[in-house]
Coordinates of C-alpha atoms in Angstrom, one line a residue:
M1 CA 9.7 -23.2 -0.4
T2 CA 12.6 -24.8 -2.4
D3 CA 11.1 -23.5 -5.6
L4 CA 10.8 -20.1 -4.1
Y5 CA 14.5 -20.1 -3.0
Y6 CA 15.7 -21.1 -6.5
F7 CA 13.4 -18.6 -8.2
F8 CA 14.8 -15.8 -5.9
K9 CA 18.4 -17.0 -6.5
N10 CA 17.9 -16.9 -10.3
N11 CA 16.0 -13.6 -10.4
F12 CA 17.6 -11.7 -7.5
R13 CA 18.3 -8.5 -9.4
K14 CA 14.9 -8.1 -10.9
V15 CA 12.8 -9.0 -7.9
G16 CA 15.3 -7.0 -5.8
F17 CA 14.5 -3.9 -7.8
G18 CA 10.8 -4.4 -7.0
W19 CA 11.6 -5.0 -3.3
L20 CA 13.6 -1.8 -3.1
L21 CA 10.7 0.3 -4.5
T22 CA 8.1 -1.1 -2.1
F23 CA 10.6 -0.6 0.8
F24 CA 11.2 3.0 -0.1
S25 CA 7.5 3.6 -0.6
S26 CA 7.4 3.6 3.2
F27 CA 8.4 7.3 3.2
G28 CA 5.0 8.2 1.8
Q29 CA 3.0 5.7 3.8
T30 CA 0.7 6.6 6.7
F31 CA 2.6 4.5 9.3
L32 CA 5.8 6.5 8.8
I33 CA 4.2 10.0 8.3
S34 CA 2.2 9.5 11.5
L35 CA 5.5 9.6 13.5
Y36 CA 5.8 13.3 12.6
V37 CA 2.3 14.2 13.5
P38 CA 2.7 15.2 17.1
E39 CA 5.6 17.5 16.2
I40 CA 3.9 19.0 13.2
V41 CA 0.8 19.7 15.2
R42 CA 2.9 21.5 17.9
D43 CA 5.1 23.4 15.4
F44 CA 2.2 24.7 13.3
Q45 CA -0.1 25.2 16.3
I46 CA -3.0 23.3 14.8
T47 CA -5.2 20.6 16.2
E48 CA -5.0 16.9 15.3
G49 CA -8.4 17.2 13.6
T50 CA -7.1 20.0 11.4
F51 CA -4.1 18.0 10.4
G52 CA -6.3 15.0 9.8
A53 CA -8.4 17.1 7.4
I54 CA -5.2 18.4 5.6
Y55 CA -3.8 14.9 5.3
A56 CA -7.1 13.6 3.9
G57 CA -7.3 16.4 1.4
C58 CA -3.7 15.8 0.3
T59 CA -4.4 12.1 -0.1
V60 CA -7.5 12.7 -2.2
I61 CA -5.6 15.1 -4.5
S62 CA -2.8 12.6 -4.9
S63 CA -5.2 9.8 -5.8
I64 CA -6.7 11.9 -8.6
V65 CA -3.3 13.0 -9.9
M66 CA -2.4 9.3 -10.0
L67 CA -4.7 8.8 -12.9
T68 CA -2.8 11.3 -15.0
V69 CA 0.7 9.7 -14.4
G70 CA 0.1 6.0 -13.6
H71 CA 0.1 5.1 -17.3
T72 CA 3.7 6.3 -17.9
V73 CA 5.1 2.9 -16.8
D74 CA 3.4 1.4 -19.9
H75 CA 5.3 3.4 -22.5
K76 CA 8.3 5.2 -20.8
P77 CA 11.6 3.5 -19.9
V78 CA 11.4 2.0 -16.4
K79 CA 14.6 3.7 -15.2
K80 CA 13.4 7.1 -16.3
V81 CA 10.0 6.8 -14.6
T82 CA 11.6 5.3 -11.5
A83 CA 14.3 8.0 -11.3
F84 CA 11.7 10.8 -11.6
T85 CA 9.5 9.2 -8.9
I86 CA 12.4 8.7 -6.5
F87 CA 13.6 12.3 -7.0
S88 CA 10.1 13.6 -6.4
L89 CA 9.7 11.6 -3.3
A90 CA 13.1 12.8 -2.0
F91 CA 12.2 16.4 -2.8
S92 CA 8.9 16.0 -1.0
S93 CA 10.6 14.6 2.1
I94 CA 13.2 17.4 2.1
L95 CA 10.4 20.0 1.5
L96 CA 8.5 18.6 4.5
G97 CA 11.6 19.2 6.7
F98 CA 11.8 22.8 5.4
S99 CA 8.1 23.5 5.7
Y100 CA 7.6 26.6 7.9
H101 CA 4.4 27.6 6.1
I102 CA 1.1 25.5 6.0
G103 CA 1.1 25.9 2.2
L104 CA 4.5 24.1 1.9
L105 CA 3.3 21.4 4.3
F106 CA 0.3 20.8 2.0
I107 CA 2.5 20.5 -1.1
A108 CA 5.0 18.2 0.6
L109 CA 2.2 15.9 1.8
I110 CA 0.7 15.7 -1.7
G111 CA 4.1 14.7 -3.0
L112 CA 4.7 12.1 -0.3
R113 CA 1.3 10.5 -0.8
L114 CA 1.5 10.6 -4.7
T115 CA 5.0 9.4 -5.2
G116 CA 5.4 7.3 -2.0
Q117 CA 2.3 5.3 -1.4
G118 CA 1.1 5.8 -5.0
L119 CA 3.7 5.6 -7.6
M120 CA 6.6 3.7 -5.9
S121 CA 4.3 0.8 -5.2
H122 CA 2.6 1.1 -8.6
I123 CA 5.8 1.0 -10.6
S124 CA 7.1 -2.0 -8.6
M125 CA 3.9 -4.1 -8.9
T126 CA 3.3 -3.2 -12.5
V127 CA 6.7 -3.9 -14.0
I128 CA 7.1 -7.1 -12.0
S129 CA 3.7 -8.3 -13.2
K130 CA 4.5 -7.4 -16.8
Y131 CA 7.9 -9.1 -16.8
F132 CA 7.0 -12.3 -15.0
D133 CA 4.3 -14.6 -16.3
K134 CA 4.7 -18.2 -15.2
N135 CA 6.1 -17.2 -11.8
R136 CA 4.3 -13.9 -11.3
G137 CA 3.0 -14.8 -7.9
K138 CA 6.4 -15.6 -6.5
A139 CA 7.9 -12.4 -8.0
L140 CA 5.1 -10.2 -6.6
S141 CA 5.3 -11.8 -3.2
I142 CA 9.1 -11.2 -2.9
S143 CA 8.7 -7.7 -4.1
S144 CA 6.0 -7.0 -1.6
L145 CA 8.2 -8.0 1.3
G146 CA 9.6 -4.5 1.0
Y147 CA 6.5 -3.3 2.8
S148 CA 7.1 -5.5 5.8
M149 CA 10.8 -4.6 6.0
G150 CA 9.9 -0.9 5.8
E151 CA 7.4 -1.3 8.6
A152 CA 10.0 -3.2 10.8
I153 CA 13.1 -1.0 10.2
L154 CA 12.3 2.5 9.2
P155 CA 10.0 3.6 12.2
V156 CA 12.9 2.7 14.6
I157 CA 15.3 4.8 12.6
I158 CA 12.9 7.8 12.3
V159 CA 12.1 7.7 16.0
L160 CA 15.8 7.7 16.9
L161 CA 16.4 10.7 14.5
I162 CA 13.5 12.6 16.0
G163 CA 14.8 11.9 19.5
W164 CA 18.4 12.8 18.7
F165 CA 17.6 15.9 16.6
D166 CA 14.0 16.7 15.6
W167 CA 11.3 15.7 13.1
R168 CA 12.6 18.1 10.4
I169 CA 16.1 16.6 10.4
A170 CA 14.5 13.1 10.2
S171 CA 12.5 14.1 7.2
I172 CA 15.4 15.7 5.4
A173 CA 17.6 12.7 6.2
S174 CA 14.9 10.5 4.6
G175 CA 15.1 12.6 1.4
C176 CA 18.9 12.3 1.4
A177 CA 18.7 8.6 1.7
L178 CA 16.5 8.5 -1.4
L179 CA 18.9 10.6 -3.3
I180 CA 21.7 8.2 -2.5
Y181 CA 19.6 5.4 -3.9
L182 CA 19.0 7.5 -7.0
I183 CA 22.7 7.6 -7.6
R184 CA 22.8 3.8 -7.3
L185 CA 19.9 3.5 -9.7
K186 CA 22.0 5.2 -12.4
F187 CA 24.2 2.1 -12.6
T188 CA 21.3 -0.4 -12.4
N189 CA 20.5 -2.2 -15.7
L190 CA 16.7 -2.2 -16.1
A191 CA 16.7 -2.8 -19.9
D192 CA 14.9 -6.2 -19.6
F193 CA 11.8 -4.5 -18.1
D194 CA 11.6 -2.2 -21.1
K195 CA 11.0 -5.1 -23.4
Q196 CA 7.4 -5.1 -22.2
L197 CA 6.8 -1.4 -23.1
S198 CA 4.0 -0.5 -25.4
G199 CA 5.0 0.5 -28.9
E200 CA 2.1 2.9 -29.3
G201 CA 3.8 5.7 -27.3
R202 CA 2.1 8.1 -25.0
P203 CA -1.7 7.7 -25.2
S204 CA -3.8 10.8 -25.8
T205 CA -6.1 12.2 -23.1
L206 CA -9.1 11.0 -25.1
S207 CA -7.6 7.5 -25.4
L208 CA -6.9 7.4 -21.6
L209 CA -10.4 8.5 -20.8
K210 CA -11.7 5.7 -23.1
D211 CA -9.5 3.1 -21.4
Y212 CA -10.6 4.3 -17.9
K213 CA -14.2 4.2 -19.0
N214 CA -13.9 0.7 -20.3
V215 CA -12.3 -0.5 -17.1
V216 CA -14.8 1.2 -14.7
F217 CA -17.9 0.1 -16.5
Q218 CA -17.0 -3.6 -16.7
K219 CA -18.7 -6.0 -14.3
K220 CA -15.3 -7.4 -13.0
F221 CA -14.3 -3.9 -11.9
G222 CA -17.4 -3.8 -9.7
I223 CA -16.1 -7.0 -8.1
M224 CA -12.4 -6.3 -7.8
M225 CA -12.3 -2.6 -6.9
P226 CA -14.6 -2.8 -3.7
A227 CA -12.2 -5.4 -2.3
S228 CA -9.2 -3.1 -2.7
F229 CA -11.1 -0.1 -1.4
A230 CA -12.6 -1.9 1.6
L231 CA -9.4 -3.5 2.7
S232 CA -7.4 -0.3 2.6
F233 CA -10.3 1.7 4.2
T234 CA -10.6 -0.8 7.1
I235 CA -7.0 -1.6 7.8
T236 CA -6.0 2.1 7.7
A237 CA -8.8 3.2 9.9
I238 CA -8.1 0.5 12.5
F239 CA -4.4 1.1 12.6
F240 CA -4.8 4.9 12.5
Y241 CA -6.8 4.8 15.7
Q242 CA -5.5 1.5 17.2
Y243 CA -4.2 3.0 20.4
V244 CA -7.4 5.0 20.9
F245 CA -9.3 1.6 20.7
V246 CA -6.7 -0.1 23.0
E247 CA -7.1 2.5 25.6
D248 CA -10.9 2.3 25.3
K249 CA -10.7 -1.4 26.1
N250 CA -8.3 -0.7 29.0
W251 CA -5.6 -3.0 27.5
S252 CA -1.9 -2.6 28.0
V253 CA -0.5 -0.3 25.3
Q254 CA 3.0 -1.8 25.8
L255 CA 1.8 -5.3 25.4
Y256 CA -0.3 -4.4 22.4
A257 CA 2.8 -2.8 20.8
T258 CA 4.8 -6.0 21.3
F259 CA 2.0 -8.0 19.5
F260 CA 2.9 -6.0 16.3
T261 CA 5.9 -8.3 16.0
V262 CA 3.4 -11.2 15.5
Y263 CA 1.6 -9.1 12.8
A264 CA 4.8 -8.4 11.0
V265 CA 5.9 -12.0 11.0
T266 CA 2.5 -13.2 9.9
R267 CA 2.4 -10.7 7.1
F268 CA 5.9 -11.7 6.0
L269 CA 5.1 -15.4 5.9
F270 CA 1.8 -15.0 4.1
S271 CA 3.3 -12.6 1.5
L272 CA 5.5 -15.6 0.6
F273 CA 2.7 -18.2 0.8
G274 CA 0.4 -15.9 -1.2
G275 CA 2.8 -15.8 -4.1
M276 CA 3.2 -19.6 -4.2
W277 CA -0.5 -20.1 -3.9
V278 CA -1.2 -17.6 -6.8
D279 CA 1.2 -19.6 -9.0
K280 CA -0.5 -22.9 -8.0
Y281 CA -4.2 -22.0 -7.8
T282 CA -4.4 -18.6 -9.7
A283 CA -5.2 -15.2 -8.2
K284 CA -8.8 -15.6 -9.3
V285 CA -9.3 -18.5 -6.9
L286 CA -7.5 -16.8 -3.9
F287 CA -9.4 -13.5 -4.5
R288 CA -12.6 -15.2 -3.3
Y289 CA -11.2 -15.9 0.1
F290 CA -8.3 -13.6 1.0
L291 CA -10.4 -11.0 2.8
I292 CA -12.1 -13.5 5.1
P293 CA -9.3 -13.7 7.8
L294 CA -9.3 -9.9 8.4
T295 CA -13.1 -9.9 8.4
L296 CA -13.3 -12.6 11.1
G297 CA -10.5 -11.0 13.1
I298 CA -12.5 -7.8 13.7
L299 CA -15.0 -9.7 15.9
P300 CA -12.7 -10.7 18.7
F301 CA -11.0 -7.3 18.6
A302 CA -14.5 -5.7 19.2
F303 CA -16.1 -8.1 21.7
M304 CA -13.4 -9.9 23.6
E305 CA -12.5 -8.5 27.0
S306 CA -9.1 -10.0 27.0
I307 CA -6.2 -8.4 25.0
I308 CA -6.0 -11.8 23.2
G309 CA -8.7 -10.3 21.0
A310 CA -6.2 -7.7 19.7
L311 CA -3.6 -10.5 19.1
L312 CA -6.2 -12.4 17.0
L313 CA -7.0 -9.4 14.9
L314 CA -3.3 -8.7 14.2
I315 CA -2.7 -12.3 13.2
M316 CA -5.8 -12.4 10.9
A317 CA -4.9 -8.9 9.5
G318 CA -1.4 -10.2 8.8
I319 CA -2.8 -13.1 6.8
T320 CA -5.0 -10.8 4.6
V321 CA -2.6 -7.9 4.2
G322 CA 0.3 -10.3 3.5
M323 CA -1.6 -11.9 0.6
S324 CA -3.4 -8.8 -0.7
G325 CA -0.7 -7.1 -2.8
T326 CA 0.2 -10.3 -4.7
V327 CA -3.4 -11.5 -5.1
Q328 CA -4.9 -8.2 -6.3
T329 CA -2.0 -7.2 -8.6
A330 CA -1.9 -10.7 -10.1
L331 CA -5.6 -10.7 -10.6
I332 CA -5.5 -7.5 -12.6
A333 CA -2.9 -9.1 -14.9
E334 CA -5.0 -12.2 -15.2
M335 CA -8.3 -10.4 -15.8
Y336 CA -7.1 -7.5 -18.0
G337 CA -3.8 -8.6 -19.4
T338 CA -0.6 -6.7 -19.0
A339 CA -0.5 -4.6 -22.2
K340 CA -2.0 -1.5 -20.5
M341 CA -1.5 -2.6 -17.0
G342 CA 0.0 0.7 -15.9
A343 CA -3.1 2.6 -16.9
I344 CA -5.5 0.0 -15.6
R345 CA -3.7 -0.5 -12.3
S346 CA -3.6 3.3 -11.7
V347 CA -7.4 3.3 -11.6
F348 CA -7.4 0.7 -8.8
T349 CA -4.5 2.5 -7.1
M350 CA -6.5 5.7 -7.1
F351 CA -9.4 4.1 -5.3
M352 CA -7.0 2.4 -2.8
V353 CA -5.3 5.7 -2.0
L354 CA -8.6 7.5 -1.7
S355 CA -9.8 4.9 0.8
T356 CA -6.8 5.5 3.0
A357 CA -8.0 9.1 3.3
L358 CA -11.6 8.3 3.9
G359 CA -11.1 5.5 6.4
P360 CA -9.5 7.6 9.2
L361 CA -11.7 10.5 8.4
L362 CA -15.0 8.7 8.6
V363 CA -14.1 6.6 11.6
G364 CA -12.7 9.7 13.4
F365 CA -16.1 11.3 12.7
L366 CA -17.8 8.3 14.4
I367 CA -15.4 8.6 17.4
D368 CA -16.2 12.3 17.7
L369 CA -19.9 11.4 17.8
K370 CA -19.2 9.2 20.8
I371 CA -20.2 6.0 18.9
P372 CA -19.1 3.0 21.0
F373 CA -16.0 1.2 19.9
S374 CA -17.8 -2.1 19.5
T375 CA -20.4 -0.5 17.2
I376 CA -17.7 1.0 15.0
M377 CA -16.0 -2.4 14.7
L378 CA -19.3 -4.0 13.9
I379 CA -19.9 -1.5 11.1
L380 CA -16.4 -2.3 9.7
F381 CA -17.2 -6.0 10.0
G382 CA -20.5 -5.6 8.1
L383 CA -18.7 -3.7 5.4
M384 CA -16.0 -6.4 5.0
A385 CA -18.6 -9.2 5.1
L386 CA -20.6 -7.7 2.2
I387 CA -17.4 -7.2 0.2
C388 CA -16.4 -10.9 0.9
L389 CA -19.7 -12.0 -0.6
N390 CA -19.3 -9.7 -3.6
S391 CA -15.8 -11.1 -4.2
L392 CA -17.3 -14.6 -4.7
R393 CA -18.8 -13.3 -8.0
I394 CA -15.3 -13.3 -9.6
K395 CA -15.8 -17.0 -10.2
N396 CA -17.9 -16.4 -13.3
E397 CA -15.7 -13.8 -14.9
K398 CA -13.4 -14.7 -17.8
Y399 CA -9.7 -14.2 -18.2
L400 CA -8.3 -11.8 -20.7
S401 CA -5.1 -12.9 -22.4
N402 CA -2.5 -10.5 -23.9

């Protein structure tokens, strides 16, 4: 931990930039948008299922658009790309607040998902990976702590704003907060990150397609992508319907909610541990095991009668999710190099964002079919177990140096 402290002290501004981007990505994440859902459903007079379908469609569209813009961080100045992304996220938040027509709601949600969950995280993880080599794990782990802080702080603020005013004011206020940071960004020196930019300029569409084809048809992509997809698919589906599952088990909703503090603390700690372990053992080694805790945690959640089963899931999920961002991003750098990391990582991000749409959609379909809760959890366990076995194959893949 001493090494981590001195690293943070010596690189505060650079990793702080990465942290702020992951923190502000919360405005496009499911956990924050879900706070608006009851009010949106009432105002637009639609059902939860209809909104779920709209949300899934917007998320799928944003994941596809991600492929066309994710590469910009490889060849455009970091400040310029970041400023455009923050402005777009702010505009989308404000547009959501002024959405009195379903068409505007659709556009706002696409913008939130693309720039929030997609690009803000993508820029942070990509530029940090490119700039740091020897201490990449520590840098990524500190940057990823913005996710945990966003989950801990922002829902409380948004709920208060909704309670004092309404959901529209809360969404507009979120956009204004982003615009304030945009002003601060103007006076932030990010020139050091631009030293890693590609000198080839903007790639042609044909070149991009060739790069994407080379990535997708490599064996290591078939090992790495399913882990990213399955993790986001499973964790989003479970958390999206967590209170439905809790009520199905007749557990105390209030007690379950307090357990989330344990999840947040666990995720925070293992974000830090994951970074130190990546630097010590490499991401390639950790990738083989980081999904196991969540996979095992599904079983007590499904079959234990006591609410301790939920606590065990949240602890195990905190371990896996805490390490995931650092391990997966560092592995991309190790296996593909960092020269075209923006373009390569955008492919992985596309599948990750896509999975966050499909997870709630498919699990919701199973719930509508009256499939028992334990059976749904067993299906997710089986999926994760297969992916864990597939991840072991990374052992035989070779590194690619820049």
